[in-house]
Short mmCIF file of N, CA and C in Angstrom, two decimals:
data_model
loop_
_atom_site.label_atom_id
_atom_site.label_comp_id
_atom_site.label_asym_id
_atom_site.label_seq_id
_atom_site.Cartn_x
_atom_site.Cartn_y
_atom_site.Cartn_z
N MET A 147 -75.78 -105.86 83.90
CA MET A 147 -75.84 -106.02 82.46
C MET A 147 -76.56 -104.81 81.87
N THR A 148 -76.19 -104.50 80.67
CA THR A 148 -76.82 -103.36 80.01
C THR A 148 -78.18 -103.77 79.46
N ASP A 149 -78.96 -102.76 79.08
CA ASP A 149 -80.28 -103.02 78.51
C ASP A 149 -80.19 -103.69 77.15
N ARG A 150 -79.02 -103.65 76.51
CA ARG A 150 -78.88 -104.24 75.19
C ARG A 150 -78.68 -105.75 75.22
N VAL A 151 -78.38 -106.29 76.35
CA VAL A 151 -78.18 -107.74 76.47
C VAL A 151 -79.53 -108.41 76.68
N PRO A 152 -79.85 -109.42 75.86
CA PRO A 152 -81.15 -110.10 76.01
C PRO A 152 -81.30 -110.71 77.41
N ALA A 153 -82.51 -110.74 77.90
CA ALA A 153 -82.78 -111.25 79.25
C ALA A 153 -82.31 -112.69 79.42
N TRP A 154 -82.42 -113.50 78.36
CA TRP A 154 -82.05 -114.91 78.47
C TRP A 154 -80.54 -115.11 78.63
N TYR A 155 -79.75 -114.10 78.30
CA TYR A 155 -78.29 -114.23 78.31
C TYR A 155 -77.74 -114.51 79.71
N ASP A 156 -78.32 -113.95 80.72
CA ASP A 156 -77.80 -114.03 82.07
C ASP A 156 -78.19 -115.31 82.81
N ARG A 157 -79.00 -116.15 82.19
CA ARG A 157 -79.43 -117.38 82.87
C ARG A 157 -78.33 -118.42 82.81
N THR A 158 -78.08 -119.06 83.92
CA THR A 158 -77.03 -120.08 83.97
C THR A 158 -77.59 -121.49 83.89
N ASP A 159 -78.91 -121.63 83.89
CA ASP A 159 -79.51 -122.97 83.87
C ASP A 159 -79.85 -123.41 82.45
N ARG A 160 -79.55 -122.60 81.45
CA ARG A 160 -79.88 -122.93 80.06
C ARG A 160 -78.76 -123.74 79.41
N THR A 161 -79.16 -124.64 78.54
CA THR A 161 -78.19 -125.42 77.78
C THR A 161 -78.22 -124.99 76.32
N TRP A 162 -77.26 -125.47 75.54
CA TRP A 162 -77.27 -125.20 74.10
C TRP A 162 -78.53 -125.74 73.46
N ILE A 163 -79.01 -126.86 73.94
CA ILE A 163 -80.22 -127.46 73.37
C ILE A 163 -81.44 -126.60 73.70
N ASP A 164 -81.47 -125.98 74.87
CA ASP A 164 -82.56 -125.05 75.19
C ASP A 164 -82.59 -123.91 74.17
N VAL A 165 -81.43 -123.34 73.90
CA VAL A 165 -81.35 -122.25 72.95
C VAL A 165 -81.74 -122.73 71.55
N PHE A 166 -81.22 -123.88 71.16
CA PHE A 166 -81.53 -124.46 69.85
C PHE A 166 -83.04 -124.66 69.69
N THR A 167 -83.67 -125.25 70.68
CA THR A 167 -85.11 -125.52 70.63
C THR A 167 -85.90 -124.21 70.53
N GLU A 168 -85.57 -123.25 71.36
CA GLU A 168 -86.28 -121.97 71.34
C GLU A 168 -86.13 -121.27 70.00
N GLN A 169 -84.91 -121.23 69.49
CA GLN A 169 -84.67 -120.52 68.24
C GLN A 169 -85.31 -121.22 67.04
N THR A 170 -85.26 -122.54 67.00
CA THR A 170 -85.87 -123.25 65.87
C THR A 170 -87.38 -123.19 65.94
N ASP A 171 -87.94 -123.08 67.13
CA ASP A 171 -89.39 -122.88 67.26
C ASP A 171 -89.79 -121.48 66.82
N ARG A 172 -89.04 -120.49 67.27
CA ARG A 172 -89.37 -119.09 67.03
C ARG A 172 -89.12 -118.66 65.58
N ARG A 173 -88.11 -119.22 64.94
CA ARG A 173 -87.69 -118.73 63.62
C ARG A 173 -87.88 -119.77 62.52
N ARG A 174 -88.82 -120.64 62.71
CA ARG A 174 -89.04 -121.81 61.84
C ARG A 174 -88.90 -121.52 60.34
N ASP A 175 -89.41 -120.40 59.85
CA ASP A 175 -89.41 -120.10 58.42
C ASP A 175 -88.29 -119.16 57.98
N GLU A 176 -87.35 -118.89 58.88
CA GLU A 176 -86.22 -118.03 58.53
C GLU A 176 -85.02 -118.88 58.14
N GLU A 177 -84.16 -118.30 57.30
CA GLU A 177 -82.96 -119.01 56.87
C GLU A 177 -81.97 -119.12 58.01
N PHE A 178 -81.49 -120.33 58.25
CA PHE A 178 -80.48 -120.58 59.27
C PHE A 178 -79.09 -120.54 58.67
N LEU A 179 -78.93 -121.20 57.52
CA LEU A 179 -77.60 -121.39 56.97
C LEU A 179 -77.65 -121.49 55.46
N LYS A 180 -76.66 -120.89 54.83
CA LYS A 180 -76.49 -121.04 53.39
C LYS A 180 -75.06 -121.51 53.17
N PHE A 181 -74.91 -122.60 52.44
CA PHE A 181 -73.60 -123.17 52.17
C PHE A 181 -73.55 -123.52 50.70
N GLY A 182 -72.86 -122.74 49.92
CA GLY A 182 -72.86 -122.94 48.48
C GLY A 182 -74.27 -122.72 47.96
N GLU A 183 -74.78 -123.70 47.25
CA GLU A 183 -76.15 -123.61 46.73
C GLU A 183 -77.19 -124.12 47.73
N GLN A 184 -76.74 -124.77 48.78
CA GLN A 184 -77.67 -125.30 49.79
C GLN A 184 -78.08 -124.21 50.75
N ARG A 185 -79.32 -124.25 51.16
CA ARG A 185 -79.76 -123.39 52.25
C ARG A 185 -80.73 -124.20 53.10
N ILE A 186 -80.77 -123.86 54.36
CA ILE A 186 -81.63 -124.60 55.28
C ILE A 186 -82.31 -123.60 56.21
N LEU A 187 -83.60 -123.77 56.38
CA LEU A 187 -84.38 -122.94 57.29
C LEU A 187 -84.28 -123.52 58.70
N TYR A 188 -84.57 -122.70 59.70
CA TYR A 188 -84.56 -123.18 61.08
C TYR A 188 -85.47 -124.39 61.27
N GLY A 189 -86.66 -124.35 60.69
CA GLY A 189 -87.59 -125.46 60.82
C GLY A 189 -87.07 -126.73 60.16
N GLN A 190 -86.42 -126.60 59.01
CA GLN A 190 -85.83 -127.75 58.34
C GLN A 190 -84.68 -128.31 59.17
N LEU A 191 -83.89 -127.42 59.74
CA LEU A 191 -82.80 -127.86 60.61
C LEU A 191 -83.35 -128.67 61.77
N ARG A 192 -84.36 -128.14 62.41
CA ARG A 192 -84.96 -128.82 63.57
C ARG A 192 -85.46 -130.21 63.19
N HIS A 193 -86.15 -130.32 62.05
CA HIS A 193 -86.66 -131.61 61.59
C HIS A 193 -85.51 -132.59 61.33
N ALA A 194 -84.48 -132.13 60.64
CA ALA A 194 -83.34 -132.99 60.32
C ALA A 194 -82.62 -133.43 61.59
N VAL A 195 -82.46 -132.51 62.54
CA VAL A 195 -81.80 -132.85 63.81
C VAL A 195 -82.64 -133.85 64.60
N ASP A 196 -83.94 -133.65 64.65
CA ASP A 196 -84.82 -134.59 65.35
C ASP A 196 -84.72 -135.99 64.74
N GLU A 197 -84.70 -136.06 63.40
CA GLU A 197 -84.62 -137.35 62.71
C GLU A 197 -83.29 -138.04 63.02
N LEU A 198 -82.18 -137.31 62.93
CA LEU A 198 -80.88 -137.92 63.19
C LEU A 198 -80.72 -138.29 64.66
N THR A 199 -81.23 -137.46 65.55
CA THR A 199 -81.18 -137.78 66.98
C THR A 199 -81.91 -139.09 67.25
N THR A 200 -83.07 -139.25 66.67
CA THR A 200 -83.83 -140.50 66.82
C THR A 200 -83.02 -141.67 66.29
N GLY A 201 -82.38 -141.48 65.14
CA GLY A 201 -81.56 -142.54 64.57
C GLY A 201 -80.38 -142.91 65.46
N LEU A 202 -79.73 -141.91 66.03
CA LEU A 202 -78.61 -142.17 66.93
C LEU A 202 -79.07 -142.99 68.14
N ILE A 203 -80.18 -142.58 68.73
CA ILE A 203 -80.69 -143.27 69.92
C ILE A 203 -81.11 -144.70 69.57
N ARG A 204 -81.80 -144.88 68.44
CA ARG A 204 -82.22 -146.22 68.02
C ARG A 204 -81.03 -147.13 67.71
N SER A 205 -79.92 -146.53 67.31
CA SER A 205 -78.73 -147.35 67.00
C SER A 205 -77.91 -147.66 68.24
N GLY A 206 -78.37 -147.18 69.41
CA GLY A 206 -77.70 -147.54 70.66
C GLY A 206 -76.86 -146.45 71.29
N VAL A 207 -76.79 -145.29 70.67
CA VAL A 207 -76.03 -144.18 71.25
C VAL A 207 -76.77 -143.67 72.49
N ARG A 208 -76.04 -143.53 73.58
CA ARG A 208 -76.65 -143.10 74.84
C ARG A 208 -76.01 -141.81 75.34
N PRO A 209 -76.73 -141.05 76.17
CA PRO A 209 -76.15 -139.83 76.73
C PRO A 209 -74.80 -140.11 77.38
N GLY A 210 -73.87 -139.20 77.17
CA GLY A 210 -72.53 -139.35 77.72
C GLY A 210 -71.55 -140.00 76.75
N ALA A 211 -72.06 -140.58 75.68
CA ALA A 211 -71.18 -141.20 74.69
C ALA A 211 -70.44 -140.11 73.92
N VAL A 212 -69.34 -140.51 73.30
CA VAL A 212 -68.59 -139.62 72.42
C VAL A 212 -68.93 -140.02 70.99
N VAL A 213 -69.41 -139.06 70.21
CA VAL A 213 -69.78 -139.30 68.82
C VAL A 213 -68.79 -138.56 67.93
N ALA A 214 -68.10 -139.32 67.08
CA ALA A 214 -67.13 -138.72 66.15
C ALA A 214 -67.83 -138.39 64.84
N ILE A 215 -67.51 -137.23 64.31
CA ILE A 215 -68.03 -136.82 63.00
C ILE A 215 -66.82 -136.66 62.08
N TRP A 216 -66.83 -137.45 60.99
CA TRP A 216 -65.72 -137.43 60.04
C TRP A 216 -66.29 -137.10 58.68
N MET A 217 -66.38 -135.84 58.36
CA MET A 217 -66.90 -135.41 57.06
C MET A 217 -66.40 -134.01 56.76
N ASN A 218 -66.54 -133.63 55.50
CA ASN A 218 -66.18 -132.28 55.07
C ASN A 218 -67.21 -131.28 55.58
N ASN A 219 -66.86 -130.00 55.48
CA ASN A 219 -67.81 -128.95 55.84
C ASN A 219 -69.01 -129.02 54.91
N CYS A 220 -70.20 -129.08 55.50
CA CYS A 220 -71.44 -129.14 54.73
C CYS A 220 -72.60 -128.93 55.70
N VAL A 221 -73.78 -128.76 55.14
CA VAL A 221 -74.97 -128.59 55.97
C VAL A 221 -75.18 -129.81 56.86
N GLU A 222 -74.92 -130.99 56.34
CA GLU A 222 -75.12 -132.22 57.12
C GLU A 222 -74.22 -132.28 58.35
N TRP A 223 -73.05 -131.62 58.28
CA TRP A 223 -72.17 -131.58 59.45
C TRP A 223 -72.86 -130.83 60.59
N VAL A 224 -73.50 -129.74 60.26
CA VAL A 224 -74.21 -128.96 61.28
C VAL A 224 -75.36 -129.77 61.87
N VAL A 225 -76.07 -130.51 61.04
CA VAL A 225 -77.16 -131.37 61.51
C VAL A 225 -76.59 -132.42 62.46
N ALA A 226 -75.49 -133.06 62.07
CA ALA A 226 -74.87 -134.08 62.92
C ALA A 226 -74.39 -133.49 64.24
N GLN A 227 -73.85 -132.28 64.19
CA GLN A 227 -73.39 -131.61 65.40
C GLN A 227 -74.53 -131.43 66.39
N TRP A 228 -75.63 -130.83 65.94
CA TRP A 228 -76.76 -130.57 66.84
C TRP A 228 -77.43 -131.87 67.29
N ALA A 229 -77.50 -132.86 66.42
CA ALA A 229 -78.10 -134.15 66.82
C ALA A 229 -77.26 -134.81 67.91
N THR A 230 -75.96 -134.69 67.80
CA THR A 230 -75.06 -135.24 68.83
C THR A 230 -75.33 -134.58 70.17
N TYR A 231 -75.41 -133.26 70.16
CA TYR A 231 -75.71 -132.53 71.40
C TYR A 231 -77.09 -132.90 71.93
N ARG A 232 -78.04 -132.99 71.02
CA ARG A 232 -79.43 -133.28 71.43
C ARG A 232 -79.56 -134.65 72.06
N ALA A 233 -78.72 -135.58 71.61
CA ALA A 233 -78.73 -136.93 72.19
C ALA A 233 -77.99 -136.98 73.52
N GLY A 234 -77.44 -135.84 73.95
CA GLY A 234 -76.73 -135.79 75.23
C GLY A 234 -75.31 -136.29 75.16
N CYS A 235 -74.73 -136.22 73.98
CA CYS A 235 -73.40 -136.77 73.76
C CYS A 235 -72.35 -135.67 73.56
N THR A 236 -71.10 -136.09 73.59
CA THR A 236 -69.98 -135.21 73.33
C THR A 236 -69.56 -135.37 71.88
N LEU A 237 -69.31 -134.26 71.22
CA LEU A 237 -68.92 -134.28 69.82
C LEU A 237 -67.41 -134.35 69.70
N LEU A 238 -66.93 -135.26 68.85
CA LEU A 238 -65.51 -135.38 68.53
C LEU A 238 -65.35 -135.16 67.03
N PRO A 239 -65.04 -133.93 66.61
CA PRO A 239 -64.84 -133.70 65.18
C PRO A 239 -63.51 -134.31 64.74
N VAL A 240 -63.54 -135.10 63.67
CA VAL A 240 -62.34 -135.74 63.13
C VAL A 240 -61.98 -135.01 61.84
N SER A 241 -60.74 -134.64 61.69
CA SER A 241 -60.30 -133.89 60.52
C SER A 241 -60.66 -134.63 59.23
N SER A 242 -61.26 -133.91 58.31
CA SER A 242 -61.64 -134.52 57.04
C SER A 242 -60.41 -134.84 56.19
N TYR A 243 -59.25 -134.34 56.57
CA TYR A 243 -58.02 -134.65 55.85
C TYR A 243 -57.48 -136.03 56.21
N TYR A 244 -57.92 -136.58 57.33
CA TYR A 244 -57.48 -137.93 57.72
C TYR A 244 -57.96 -138.95 56.70
N ARG A 245 -57.17 -139.98 56.51
CA ARG A 245 -57.54 -141.12 55.67
C ARG A 245 -57.80 -142.30 56.58
N VAL A 246 -58.35 -143.36 56.04
CA VAL A 246 -58.78 -144.52 56.83
C VAL A 246 -57.66 -145.02 57.76
N PRO A 247 -56.43 -145.23 57.31
CA PRO A 247 -55.40 -145.73 58.23
C PRO A 247 -55.17 -144.80 59.43
N GLU A 248 -55.25 -143.49 59.20
CA GLU A 248 -55.05 -142.53 60.29
C GLU A 248 -56.20 -142.59 61.30
N VAL A 249 -57.41 -142.74 60.79
CA VAL A 249 -58.56 -142.82 61.69
C VAL A 249 -58.53 -144.14 62.46
N LEU A 250 -58.19 -145.23 61.78
CA LEU A 250 -58.11 -146.52 62.46
C LEU A 250 -57.06 -146.52 63.56
N TYR A 251 -55.96 -145.81 63.34
CA TYR A 251 -54.90 -145.72 64.34
C TYR A 251 -55.42 -145.05 65.60
#
């Protein structure tokens, strides 16, 4: 690997959640995402993900479950995505163009 590649890149034992945790700890006060008028800092993202992860677990979601997300593009979608991963689950994005009969099918 070249000197330009970060040392953490070559590790095979790291998960997405390891990277998420490290980055949200390190960059707590930096902007993570701007979507329209909404913006979210890394620290705010981490707090929101922790809260939703707790909610998922309290509602009975267990590691290995498949969690479907059916919503339009928004900051909350990103929170739901990371909370799903943090809970040890698989994410199933459902097209926001689907209507209730299509989803029920």
